[in-house]
mmCIF file of C-alpha atoms (C1' of nucleotides) and ligand atoms in Angstrom:
data_model
loop_
_atom_site.group_PDB
_atom_site.id
_atom_site.type_symbol
_atom_site.label_atom_id
_atom_site.label_comp_id
_atom_site.label_asym_id
_atom_site.label_seq_id
_atom_site.Cartn_x
_atom_site.Cartn_y
_atom_site.Cartn_z
ATOM 1 C CA MET S 200 -6.442 -3.405 -1.681
ATOM 2 C CA ILE S 201 -4.034 -4.693 0.950
ATOM 3 C CA ARG S 202 -1.459 -4.505 -1.918
ATOM 4 C CA ILE S 203 2.281 -4.902 -2.220
ATOM 5 C CA GLY S 204 4.141 -2.803 -3.784
ATOM 6 C CA LYS S 205 5.013 -2.873 -7.716
ATOM 7 C CA LEU S 206 8.795 -2.609 -6.539
ATOM 8 C CA THR S 207 7.496 -5.506 -4.640
ATOM 9 C CA ASP S 208 6.799 -7.811 -7.141
ATOM 10 C CA TYR S 209 9.459 -6.569 -9.458
ATOM 11 C CA GLY S 210 11.669 -8.016 -6.049
ATOM 12 C CA ILE S 211 10.094 -11.557 -6.122
ATOM 13 C CA VAL S 212 10.614 -11.862 -9.763
ATOM 14 C CA VAL S 213 14.665 -11.169 -9.742
ATOM 15 C CA MET S 214 15.188 -13.024 -6.739
ATOM 16 C CA THR S 215 13.198 -15.452 -8.839
ATOM 17 C CA HIS S 216 15.475 -15.370 -11.400
ATOM 18 C CA LEU S 217 18.143 -15.773 -9.272
ATOM 19 C CA ALA S 218 16.674 -18.746 -7.896
ATOM 20 C CA ARG S 219 16.736 -20.668 -11.443
ATOM 21 C CA ASP S 220 19.934 -20.449 -12.178
ATOM 22 C CA PRO S 221 21.251 -23.866 -12.031
ATOM 23 C CA ALA S 222 24.515 -22.989 -10.672
ATOM 24 C CA GLN S 223 23.740 -20.217 -8.964
ATOM 25 C CA ALA S 224 25.931 -18.315 -10.689
ATOM 26 C CA VAL S 225 26.749 -14.621 -10.360
ATOM 27 C CA MET S 226 24.692 -12.060 -12.321
ATOM 28 C CA ALA S 227 25.180 -8.622 -13.168
ATOM 29 C CA ALA S 228 22.559 -6.454 -12.602
ATOM 30 C CA SER S 229 22.044 -5.323 -15.794
ATOM 31 C CA ASP S 230 21.519 -9.079 -17.465
ATOM 32 C CA LEU S 231 18.967 -9.245 -14.988
ATOM 33 C CA ALA S 232 17.499 -6.281 -16.130
ATOM 34 C CA GLN S 233 17.574 -7.589 -19.499
ATOM 35 C CA ALA S 234 16.256 -10.641 -18.781
ATOM 36 C CA THR S 235 13.222 -8.964 -17.027
ATOM 37 C CA SER S 236 12.983 -6.431 -18.758
ATOM 38 C CA LEU S 237 12.599 -3.687 -16.201
ATOM 39 C CA GLY S 238 14.391 -0.886 -16.208
ATOM 40 C CA PRO S 239 18.185 -1.657 -15.507
ATOM 41 C CA SER S 240 18.072 1.587 -12.722
ATOM 42 C CA THR S 241 15.084 0.058 -10.998
ATOM 43 C CA VAL S 242 16.767 -2.898 -10.821
ATOM 44 C CA ALA S 243 20.088 -1.904 -9.695
ATOM 45 C CA LYS S 244 17.695 -0.123 -6.836
ATOM 46 C CA LEU S 245 16.181 -3.140 -5.717
ATOM 47 C CA LEU S 246 19.703 -5.203 -5.952
ATOM 48 C CA LYS S 247 20.690 -3.145 -3.462
ATOM 49 C CA VAL S 248 17.915 -3.289 -1.298
ATOM 50 C CA LEU S 249 17.681 -7.135 -1.604
ATOM 51 C CA LEU S 250 21.685 -6.936 -0.886
ATOM 52 C CA ARG S 251 21.473 -4.947 2.427
ATOM 53 C CA ALA S 252 18.821 -6.957 3.879
ATOM 54 C CA GLY S 253 21.148 -10.026 3.323
ATOM 55 C CA LEU S 254 19.758 -12.139 0.656
ATOM 56 C CA LEU S 255 21.914 -11.350 -1.478
ATOM 57 C CA VAL S 256 25.762 -11.312 -1.937
ATOM 58 C CA SER S 257 27.752 -9.062 -4.292
ATOM 59 C CA HIS S 258 30.600 -9.368 -6.190
ATOM 60 C CA ARG S 259 32.411 -6.242 -7.358
ATOM 61 C CA GLY S 260 35.151 -5.596 -9.772
ATOM 62 C CA ILE S 261 35.200 -6.381 -13.093
ATOM 63 C CA ARG S 262 32.672 -9.564 -13.807
ATOM 64 C CA GLY S 263 30.767 -9.194 -10.719
ATOM 65 C CA GLY S 264 27.306 -9.351 -10.005
ATOM 66 C CA TYR S 265 25.174 -10.942 -7.919
ATOM 67 C CA SER S 266 23.846 -13.902 -6.394
ATOM 68 C CA LEU S 267 21.656 -15.482 -3.229
ATOM 69 C CA SER S 268 23.557 -15.614 -0.288
ATOM 70 C CA ARG S 269 21.234 -19.159 0.805
ATOM 71 C CA PRO S 270 19.832 -21.710 -0.814
ATOM 72 C CA ALA S 271 15.907 -20.951 -2.309
ATOM 73 C CA GLU S 272 14.767 -23.580 -0.405
ATOM 74 C CA GLU S 273 15.794 -21.148 3.036
ATOM 75 C CA ILE S 274 14.617 -17.551 1.731
ATOM 76 C CA SER S 275 10.526 -16.981 2.031
ATOM 77 C CA VAL S 276 8.502 -14.400 0.098
ATOM 78 C CA GLY S 277 8.278 -12.872 3.351
ATOM 79 C CA GLN S 278 11.982 -12.231 3.515
ATOM 80 C CA ILE S 279 11.714 -10.880 0.529
ATOM 81 C CA ILE S 280 8.723 -8.492 1.443
ATOM 82 C CA GLY S 281 9.706 -7.943 4.564
ATOM 83 C CA ALA S 282 13.426 -6.395 3.094
ATOM 84 C CA ILE S 283 11.620 -4.252 0.300
ATOM 85 C CA GLU S 284 8.294 -2.825 2.228
ATOM 86 C CA GLY S 285 9.838 -3.743 5.997
ATOM 87 C CA PRO S 286 7.743 -5.728 8.302
ATOM 88 C CA VAL S 287 4.423 -7.457 7.649
ATOM 89 C CA VAL S 288 1.859 -5.242 9.440
ATOM 90 C CA MET S 289 -1.387 -4.011 8.198
ATOM 91 C CA THR S 290 -1.898 -0.931 10.179
ATOM 92 C CA GLU S 291 -0.330 1.717 12.122
ATOM 93 C CA CYS S 292 -0.103 -0.955 15.513
ATOM 94 C CA GLY S 293 2.784 -2.555 13.289
ATOM 95 C CA GLY S 294 5.844 -4.094 15.861
ATOM 96 C CA GLN S 295 5.643 -1.642 18.389
ATOM 97 C CA PRO S 296 2.956 -2.172 21.362
ATOM 98 C CA ALA S 297 0.372 0.124 21.448
ATOM 99 C CA ASN S 298 2.335 3.310 22.703
ATOM 100 C CA LYS S 299 3.189 4.562 18.925
ATOM 101 C CA CYS S 300 -0.488 3.664 17.595
ATOM 102 C CA SER S 301 -2.138 6.720 16.701
ATOM 103 C CA MET S 302 -5.663 6.086 16.988
ATOM 104 C CA ARG S 303 -5.028 3.699 20.392
ATOM 105 C CA HIS S 304 -7.695 5.549 21.824
ATOM 106 C CA VAL S 305 -10.108 5.279 20.234
ATOM 107 C CA CYS S 306 -9.908 1.918 18.516
ATOM 108 C CA THR S 307 -10.074 -1.262 20.212
ATOM 109 C CA ALA S 308 -9.299 -3.769 17.564
ATOM 110 C CA GLN S 309 -5.335 -3.496 18.303
ATOM 111 C CA SER S 310 -4.687 -7.022 19.609
ATOM 112 C CA HIS S 311 -6.837 -8.367 16.969
ATOM 113 C CA TRP S 312 -4.399 -6.605 14.196
ATOM 114 C CA HIS S 313 -1.971 -8.499 15.974
ATOM 115 C CA ARG S 314 -3.081 -11.659 15.457
ATOM 116 C CA ILE S 315 -4.077 -11.023 11.962
ATOM 117 C CA ASP S 316 -1.028 -9.923 11.392
ATOM 118 C CA ASP S 317 0.472 -12.880 12.260
ATOM 119 C CA VAL S 318 -1.336 -15.204 10.000
ATOM 120 C CA VAL S 319 -0.351 -12.734 7.111
ATOM 121 C CA ARG S 320 3.041 -13.168 8.385
ATOM 122 C CA GLU S 321 3.375 -17.326 8.791
ATOM 123 C CA ALA S 322 1.646 -17.888 5.374
ATOM 124 C CA LEU S 323 4.485 -15.313 3.711
ATOM 125 C CA GLU S 324 6.778 -17.006 5.440
ATOM 126 C CA SER S 325 5.836 -20.918 4.601
ATOM 127 C CA LEU S 326 6.409 -19.771 0.648
ATOM 128 C CA LYS S 327 9.610 -20.384 -0.286
ATOM 129 C CA LEU S 328 11.522 -19.141 -3.302
ATOM 130 C CA GLU S 329 12.373 -22.380 -4.298
ATOM 131 C CA GLU S 330 8.787 -22.934 -4.708
ATOM 132 C CA LEU S 331 8.491 -20.182 -7.323
ATOM 133 C CA ALA S 332 11.275 -20.626 -8.817
ATOM 134 C CA ARG S 333 10.679 -24.615 -9.788
ATOM 135 C CA PRO S 334 7.997 -24.588 -12.146
ATOM 136 C CA LEU S 335 8.736 -22.726 -14.944
ATOM 137 C CA ARG S 336 11.225 -24.125 -17.190
ATOM 138 C CA LEU S 337 11.008 -22.118 -20.305
ATOM 139 C CA ARG S 338 12.262 -24.091 -23.661
ATOM 140 C CA LYS S 339 12.123 -20.975 -24.838
ATOM 141 C CA ALA S 340 15.409 -18.928 -24.329
ATOM 142 C CA GLY S 341 15.773 -16.304 -27.107
ATOM 143 C CA ALA S 342 12.420 -14.450 -26.305
ATOM 144 C CA LEU S 343 14.065 -11.056 -24.752
ATOM 145 C CA GLN S 344 13.471 -8.561 -27.501
ATOM 146 C CA ARG S 345 11.232 -5.818 -26.810
ATOM 147 C CA GLN S 346 7.673 -6.842 -26.476
ATOM 148 C CA PRO S 347 5.325 -4.745 -27.903
ATOM 149 C CA GLY S 348 2.816 -4.007 -25.148
ATOM 150 C CA ASP S 349 4.218 -4.702 -22.594
ATOM 151 C CA GLN S 350 5.993 -2.596 -19.525
ATOM 152 C CA GLN S 351 8.266 -0.367 -21.166
ATOM 153 C CA PRO S 352 9.588 2.591 -18.357
ATOM 154 C CA ALA S 353 9.344 6.032 -19.849
ATOM 155 C CA ASP S 354 12.913 5.888 -21.648
ATOM 156 C CA ARG S 355 13.591 9.523 -21.432
ATOM 157 C CA ARG S 356 17.413 9.650 -21.970
ATOM 158 C CA ARG S 357 17.392 12.524 -24.131
ATOM 159 C CA SER S 358 20.837 13.771 -22.959
ATOM 160 C CA LYS S 359 22.296 16.316 -24.851
ATOM 161 C CA ARG S 360 24.900 14.180 -26.572
ATOM 162 C CA PRO S 361 26.592 15.506 -29.055
ATOM 163 C CA MET A 63 4.221 -2.641 4.546
ATOM 164 C CA ILE A 64 1.164 -4.386 2.690
ATOM 165 C CA ARG A 65 -1.073 -1.915 4.984
ATOM 166 C CA ILE A 66 -4.870 -0.687 4.602
ATOM 167 C CA GLY A 67 -5.119 2.329 4.852
ATOM 168 C CA LYS A 68 -6.235 5.069 7.173
ATOM 169 C CA LEU A 69 -10.333 5.537 5.846
ATOM 170 C CA THR A 70 -10.493 1.540 6.514
ATOM 171 C CA ASP A 71 -9.247 1.719 9.983
ATOM 172 C CA TYR A 72 -11.394 4.630 10.528
ATOM 173 C CA GLY A 73 -14.256 1.805 9.296
ATOM 174 C CA ILE A 74 -13.426 0.235 11.716
ATOM 175 C CA VAL A 75 -13.715 1.742 14.611
ATOM 176 C CA VAL A 76 -16.706 3.813 13.393
ATOM 177 C CA MET A 77 -18.400 0.230 13.447
ATOM 178 C CA THR A 78 -16.748 -1.016 16.298
ATOM 179 C CA HIS A 79 -18.773 2.074 17.590
ATOM 180 C CA LEU A 80 -21.907 1.268 16.105
ATOM 181 C CA ALA A 81 -21.709 -2.112 17.280
ATOM 182 C CA ARG A 82 -21.362 -1.025 20.714
ATOM 183 C CA ASP A 83 -24.448 0.599 21.556
ATOM 184 C CA PRO A 84 -26.820 -1.725 23.328
ATOM 185 C CA ALA A 85 -29.932 -0.759 21.757
ATOM 186 C CA GLN A 86 -28.891 -0.698 18.237
ATOM 187 C CA ALA A 87 -29.946 2.644 18.674
ATOM 188 C CA VAL A 88 -29.490 5.386 14.957
ATOM 189 C CA MET A 89 -26.485 7.413 15.353
ATOM 190 C CA ALA A 90 -26.013 10.888 13.527
ATOM 191 C CA ALA A 91 -23.121 11.054 11.546
ATOM 192 C CA SER A 92 -21.828 14.065 13.361
ATOM 193 C CA ASP A 93 -22.096 12.369 16.791
ATOM 194 C CA LEU A 94 -20.283 9.294 15.324
ATOM 195 C CA ALA A 95 -17.476 11.963 14.509
ATOM 196 C CA GLN A 96 -17.178 13.634 17.940
ATOM 197 C CA ALA A 97 -17.223 10.055 19.290
ATOM 198 C CA THR A 98 -14.981 8.500 17.597
ATOM 199 C CA SER A 99 -12.772 12.601 17.300
ATOM 200 C CA LEU A 100 -12.526 12.407 13.628
ATOM 201 C CA GLY A 101 -13.476 14.753 10.924
ATOM 202 C CA PRO A 102 -17.210 15.012 10.246
ATOM 203 C CA SER A 103 -16.949 14.807 6.697
ATOM 204 C CA THR A 104 -14.654 12.570 6.708
ATOM 205 C CA VAL A 105 -17.202 10.149 8.870
ATOM 206 C CA ALA A 106 -20.069 11.498 6.655
ATOM 207 C CA LYS A 107 -18.061 10.073 3.425
ATOM 208 C CA LEU A 108 -16.732 7.078 5.332
ATOM 209 C CA LEU A 109 -20.899 6.191 6.640
ATOM 210 C CA LYS A 110 -22.023 6.557 2.516
ATOM 211 C CA VAL A 111 -19.348 3.855 1.579
ATOM 212 C CA LEU A 112 -20.470 1.512 4.669
ATOM 213 C CA LEU A 113 -23.989 2.205 3.250
ATOM 214 C CA ARG A 114 -23.909 1.295 -0.126
ATOM 215 C CA ALA A 115 -21.809 -1.893 0.589
ATOM 216 C CA GLY A 116 -25.073 -2.459 2.803
ATOM 217 C CA LEU A 117 -23.456 -2.677 5.817
ATOM 218 C CA LEU A 118 -25.329 0.349 7.341
ATOM 219 C CA VAL A 119 -28.615 1.304 6.918
ATOM 220 C CA SER A 120 -29.517 5.190 6.952
ATOM 221 C CA HIS A 121 -32.590 6.786 8.279
ATOM 222 C CA ARG A 122 -33.165 9.951 6.730
ATOM 223 C CA GLY A 123 -35.071 13.809 7.753
ATOM 224 C CA ILE A 124 -34.853 15.052 10.959
ATOM 225 C CA ARG A 125 -34.137 12.762 13.819
ATOM 226 C CA GLY A 126 -32.053 10.448 10.797
ATOM 227 C CA GLY A 127 -28.627 8.725 11.201
ATOM 228 C CA TYR A 128 -27.183 5.443 10.482
ATOM 229 C CA SER A 129 -27.222 1.741 12.265
ATOM 230 C CA LEU A 130 -25.690 -1.622 11.393
ATOM 231 C CA SER A 131 -27.865 -3.407 8.807
ATOM 232 C CA ARG A 132 -26.686 -7.192 10.455
ATOM 233 C CA PRO A 133 -25.856 -8.109 14.044
ATOM 234 C CA ALA A 134 -22.405 -7.341 14.954
ATOM 235 C CA GLU A 135 -21.944 -10.860 14.403
ATOM 236 C CA GLU A 136 -22.816 -11.405 10.768
ATOM 237 C CA ILE A 137 -20.186 -8.842 10.060
ATOM 238 C CA SER A 138 -16.462 -9.127 9.761
ATOM 239 C CA VAL A 139 -13.521 -6.887 9.709
ATOM 240 C CA GLY A 140 -13.026 -8.846 5.712
ATOM 241 C CA GLN A 141 -16.239 -7.194 4.454
ATOM 242 C CA ILE A 142 -15.664 -4.073 6.155
ATOM 243 C CA ILE A 143 -12.580 -3.797 4.655
ATOM 244 C CA GLY A 144 -13.720 -4.702 1.002
ATOM 245 C CA ALA A 145 -16.169 -1.916 1.391
ATOM 246 C CA ILE A 146 -13.169 0.452 2.121
ATOM 247 C CA GLU A 147 -10.707 -0.828 0.380
ATOM 248 C CA GLY A 148 -11.793 -3.035 -3.042
ATOM 249 C CA PRO A 149 -11.071 -6.648 -2.834
ATOM 250 C CA VAL A 150 -8.784 -8.398 -0.597
ATOM 251 C CA VAL A 151 -5.630 -8.962 -2.793
ATOM 252 C CA MET A 152 -2.070 -8.344 -2.353
ATOM 253 C CA THR A 153 -0.816 -7.775 -6.115
ATOM 254 C CA GLU A 154 -2.292 -7.290 -9.509
ATOM 255 C CA CYS A 155 -3.154 -11.108 -10.056
ATOM 256 C CA GLY A 156 -6.471 -9.501 -7.921
ATOM 257 C CA GLY A 157 -9.564 -11.239 -8.608
ATOM 258 C CA GLN A 158 -9.116 -11.865 -12.491
ATOM 259 C CA PRO A 159 -7.519 -14.630 -13.732
ATOM 260 C CA ALA A 160 -4.161 -14.345 -15.284
ATOM 261 C CA ASN A 161 -4.749 -12.422 -18.515
ATOM 262 C CA LYS A 162 -4.785 -8.845 -16.840
ATOM 263 C CA CYS A 163 -1.893 -9.088 -14.758
ATOM 264 C CA SER A 164 0.569 -6.675 -16.236
ATOM 265 C CA MET A 165 3.912 -8.432 -15.475
ATOM 266 C CA ARG A 166 2.376 -11.852 -16.125
ATOM 267 C CA HIS A 167 4.829 -12.653 -18.716
ATOM 268 C CA VAL A 168 8.134 -12.424 -16.346
ATOM 269 C CA CYS A 169 6.326 -13.673 -12.845
ATOM 270 C CA THR A 170 6.147 -17.400 -11.906
ATOM 271 C CA ALA A 171 3.952 -16.611 -8.898
ATOM 272 C CA GLN A 172 0.099 -15.810 -10.180
ATOM 273 C CA SER A 173 -0.973 -19.022 -8.466
ATOM 274 C CA HIS A 174 1.019 -18.489 -5.146
ATOM 275 C CA TRP A 175 -0.306 -15.128 -4.787
ATOM 276 C CA HIS A 176 -3.411 -16.466 -5.081
ATOM 277 C CA ARG A 177 -3.599 -18.995 -2.520
ATOM 278 C CA ILE A 178 -1.480 -16.155 -0.252
ATOM 279 C CA ASP A 179 -5.161 -14.067 -0.654
ATOM 280 C CA ASP A 180 -6.996 -16.370 0.075
ATOM 281 C CA VAL A 181 -5.274 -17.011 3.372
ATOM 282 C CA VAL A 182 -5.646 -13.445 4.042
ATOM 283 C CA ARG A 183 -9.168 -13.491 3.175
ATOM 284 C CA GLU A 184 -10.362 -16.334 5.416
ATOM 285 C CA ALA A 185 -8.640 -14.487 8.714
ATOM 286 C CA LEU A 186 -10.163 -11.529 7.877
ATOM 287 C CA GLU A 187 -13.484 -13.143 7.374
ATOM 288 C CA SER A 188 -13.411 -14.967 10.480
ATOM 289 C CA LEU A 189 -12.929 -11.797 12.354
ATOM 290 C CA LYS A 190 -16.335 -10.728 13.541
ATOM 291 C CA LEU A 191 -17.121 -6.799 14.745
ATOM 292 C CA GLU A 192 -18.675 -8.032 17.584
ATOM 293 C CA GLU A 193 -15.881 -9.466 18.715
ATOM 294 C CA LEU A 194 -13.771 -5.846 18.230
ATOM 295 C CA ALA A 195 -16.588 -4.372 20.048
ATOM 296 C CA ARG A 196 -17.161 -6.606 23.047
ATOM 297 C CA PRO A 197 -14.109 -6.550 24.967
ATOM 298 C CA LEU A 198 -13.309 -2.738 26.829
ATOM 299 C CA ARG A 199 -10.271 -3.151 28.762
ATOM 300 C CA LEU A 200 -8.864 -7.341 27.898
ATOM 301 C CA ARG A 201 -5.852 -6.660 29.464
ATOM 302 C CA LYS A 202 -3.767 -10.298 28.779
ATOM 303 C CA ALA A 203 -0.255 -9.763 29.924
ATOM 304 C CA GLY A 204 1.587 -12.166 27.463
ATOM 305 C CA ALA A 205 -0.257 -12.989 25.480
ATOM 306 C CA LEU A 206 1.514 -11.879 22.558
ATOM 307 C CA GLN A 207 4.729 -13.567 21.395
ATOM 308 C CA ARG A 208 6.653 -10.866 20.513
ATOM 309 C CA GLN A 209 10.339 -11.609 18.191
ATOM 310 C CA PRO A 210 12.887 -9.561 19.276
ATOM 311 C CA GLY A 211 15.043 -9.236 15.887
ATOM 312 C CA ASP A 212 11.891 -10.140 13.477
ATOM 313 C CA GLN A 213 12.740 -7.995 10.246
ATOM 314 C CA GLN A 214 15.828 -6.388 9.133
ATOM 315 C CA PRO A 215 14.461 -4.864 6.322
ATOM 316 C CA ALA A 216 15.241 -1.068 4.824
ATOM 317 C CA ASP A 217 14.219 1.124 7.161
ATOM 318 C CA ARG A 218 11.670 3.772 6.321
ATOM 319 C CA ARG A 219 12.347 7.124 7.937
ATOM 320 C CA ARG A 220 9.366 8.346 8.640
ATOM 321 C CA SER A 221 9.835 11.900 9.360
ATOM 322 C CA LYS A 222 7.217 13.175 12.108
ATOM 323 C CA ARG A 223 6.033 16.775 11.085
ATOM 324 C CA PRO A 224 4.179 18.228 13.918
ATOM 325 C "C1'" DC K 47 -47.849 23.699 4.412
ATOM 326 C "C1'" DC K 48 -42.920 24.708 6.287
ATOM 327 C "C1'" DT K 49 -39.135 24.454 7.888
ATOM 328 C "C1'" DA K 50 -34.810 22.689 10.648
ATOM 329 C "C1'" DT K 51 -32.090 18.949 10.258
ATOM 330 C "C1'" DA K 52 -30.006 14.907 8.405
ATOM 331 C "C1'" DC K 53 -28.698 11.878 4.848
ATOM 332 C "C1'" DA K 54 -26.950 11.557 -0.899
ATOM 333 C "C1'" DG K 55 -23.741 12.598 -4.112
ATOM 334 C "C1'" DT K 56 -20.113 14.250 -6.435
ATOM 335 C "C1'" DA K 57 -16.473 17.457 -7.071
ATOM 336 C "C1'" DC K 58 -12.573 19.045 -5.561
ATOM 337 C "C1'" DT K 59 -7.291 20.387 -3.291
ATOM 338 C "C1'" DA K 60 -3.900 19.410 -0.614
ATOM 339 C "C1'" DA K 61 -0.601 15.816 1.371
ATOM 340 C "C1'" DA K 62 1.953 11.786 1.256
ATOM 341 C "C1'" DT K 63 3.626 7.796 -0.502
ATOM 342 C "C1'" DA K 64 5.371 4.715 -4.260
ATOM 343 C "C1'" DG K 65 8.021 4.445 -8.787
ATOM 344 C "C1'" DG K 66 11.346 5.636 -11.715
ATOM 345 C "C1'" DT K 67 15.961 8.231 -13.276
ATOM 346 C "C1'" DC K 68 20.344 9.454 -12.866
ATOM 347 C "C1'" DC K 69 24.892 10.757 -10.967
ATOM 348 C "C1'" DT K 70 29.381 10.312 -8.342
ATOM 349 C "C1'" DG K 71 31.787 6.981 -6.162
ATOM 350 C "C1'" DT K 72 34.798 2.347 -5.311
ATOM 351 C "C1'" DT K 73 36.009 -1.830 -6.119
ATOM 352 C "C1'" DT K 74 38.601 -5.289 -9.319
ATOM 353 C "C1'" DA K 75 39.868 -8.582 -13.465
ATOM 354 C "C1'" DG K 76 42.941 -8.399 -16.939
ATOM 355 C "C1'" DC G 8 45.870 1.678 -15.806
ATOM 356 C "C1'" DT G 9 41.363 0.705 -17.304
ATOM 357 C "C1'" DA G 10 37.035 -0.496 -17.752
ATOM 358 C "C1'" DA G 11 33.161 -3.283 -16.078
ATOM 359 C "C1'" DA G 12 30.399 -3.202 -12.624
ATOM 360 C "C1'" DC G 13 28.569 -2.426 -7.315
ATOM 361 C "C1'" DA G 14 27.637 1.615 -3.674
ATOM 362 C "C1'" DG G 15 24.875 4.897 -2.121
ATOM 363 C "C1'" DG G 16 22.514 8.378 -2.975
ATOM 364 C "C1'" DA G 17 19.793 12.906 -4.513
ATOM 365 C "C1'" DC G 18 16.772 13.820 -7.003
ATOM 366 C "C1'" DC G 19 11.752 14.501 -9.852
ATOM 367 C "C1'" DT G 20 7.736 12.555 -11.189
ATOM 368 C "C1'" DA G 21 3.375 10.106 -11.087
ATOM 369 C "C1'" DT G 22 -0.398 7.709 -8.767
ATOM 370 C "C1'" DT G 23 -2.428 7.405 -4.293
ATOM 371 C "C1'" DT G 24 -4.662 8.479 -0.570
ATOM 372 C "C1'" DA G 25 -6.720 11.747 3.046
ATOM 373 C "C1'" DG G 26 -9.530 15.570 4.148
ATOM 374 C "C1'" DT G 27 -13.221 18.732 2.925
ATOM 375 C "C1'" DA G 28 -16.784 21.455 0.129
ATOM 376 C "C1'" DC G 29 -20.790 22.056 -1.352
ATOM 377 C "C1'" DT G 30 -25.042 20.921 -3.781
ATOM 378 C "C1'" DG G 31 -28.999 18.399 -3.510
ATOM 379 C "C1'" DT G 32 -33.128 15.627 -1.227
ATOM 380 C "C1'" DA G 33 -35.922 13.551 1.873
ATOM 381 C "C1'" DT G 34 -39.101 13.481 6.222
ATOM 382 C "C1'" DA G 35 -40.344 14.500 11.125
ATOM 383 C "C1'" DG G 36 -42.031 17.556 13.757
ATOM 384 C "C1'" DG G 37 -44.437 22.091 14.377
HETATM 385 S S1 FES C 418 -4.744 0.518 14.703
HETATM 386 FE FE1 FES C 418 -3.689 0.373 16.552
HETATM 387 S S2 FES C 418 -5.622 0.579 17.495
HETATM 388 FE FE2 FES C 418 -6.727 0.233 16.024
HETATM 389 S S1 FES C 419 1.602 -10.384 -9.703
HETATM 390 FE FE1 FES C 419 0.614 -11.140 -11.565
HETATM 391 S S2 FES C 419 1.739 -12.708 -12.771
HETATM 392 FE FE2 FES C 419 2.935 -11.841 -10.698
#
DNA sequence: CCTATACAGTACTAAATAGGTCCTGTTTAG
DNA sequence: CTAAACAGGACCTATTTAGTACTGTATAGG
């Protein structure tokens, strides 16, 4: 599989949404959540991670929200993935040289993995957020209602509310 | 992380061991397990998977075991990974066009992911088992370009439980 | 023919990770 | 002062992965 996690894909989606905004306006987490039909909590968590990685800037207070810290051309999907999942490596041999890897005694692929990782990293780095944000310009503006077959996280707000 | 699973790494190790044998001799699963210091059951399972994928041939009976089905130059790490983990894709958008992906409504990265996947797949396909099996002590000083402040993502606390 | 050996297939449990929710602060425009 | 919205966690749950076991079946060699 060699997969990236769902969260990371969400991250791409959210970042793309931000990047598409013409005026780089500040957007609140809840707005973003609604726009992407993802769970508000999930989006909030995500945004915090992206903020910490320096990909976003936040504005606190009543009219607060998030916006990109840099132009979309200077943000790569590699950076987004890196922010959410950690360094882009495929094996235990990640980052560190061959002293940390638990199977270095028996595996002869160390240097090769590093090479593979490099290729992947480069491919990911070369794809910029701007490129993702460009093509879609839906004229259909208000289709944010609940979509039946769509992904709707378990809504368990069953607090005992009098 | 974009990681391959441990099993897959084991698979590479086991295959490399097979490939290193000068006479392509048949090796029993238990021997392989001992040689790699992996669990016998784990190795046995792994070998079955690799067999099914056509990368190995098996020899049953009292002097049985496994050997490569093809010369090591014709087996790529991509094939090994594919055998154990399934198709090499990074997102839900794997293989199938954009009908199966659960977030196609909101994500604009479909085609881009396919491109990335292609690059990774190609890199993995170009690295042959023979190349892994060949060098025993390839010590090349300074061959790897390490980036000191490479990524600075959410720091994953890997609790080390002995 | 008989039997020990080693593969074939599958079922199962345990551990690890990822996904998702919630709560308790802090900051700040109005 | 207050409400909106971020900051930073703690927390639980679901899914995936890793690892093991067990019951067959084929076959070389005595
Ligand atoms: S993965 Fe680190 S030695 Fe093979
Ligand atoms: S991953 Fe399939 S649409 Fe983005």
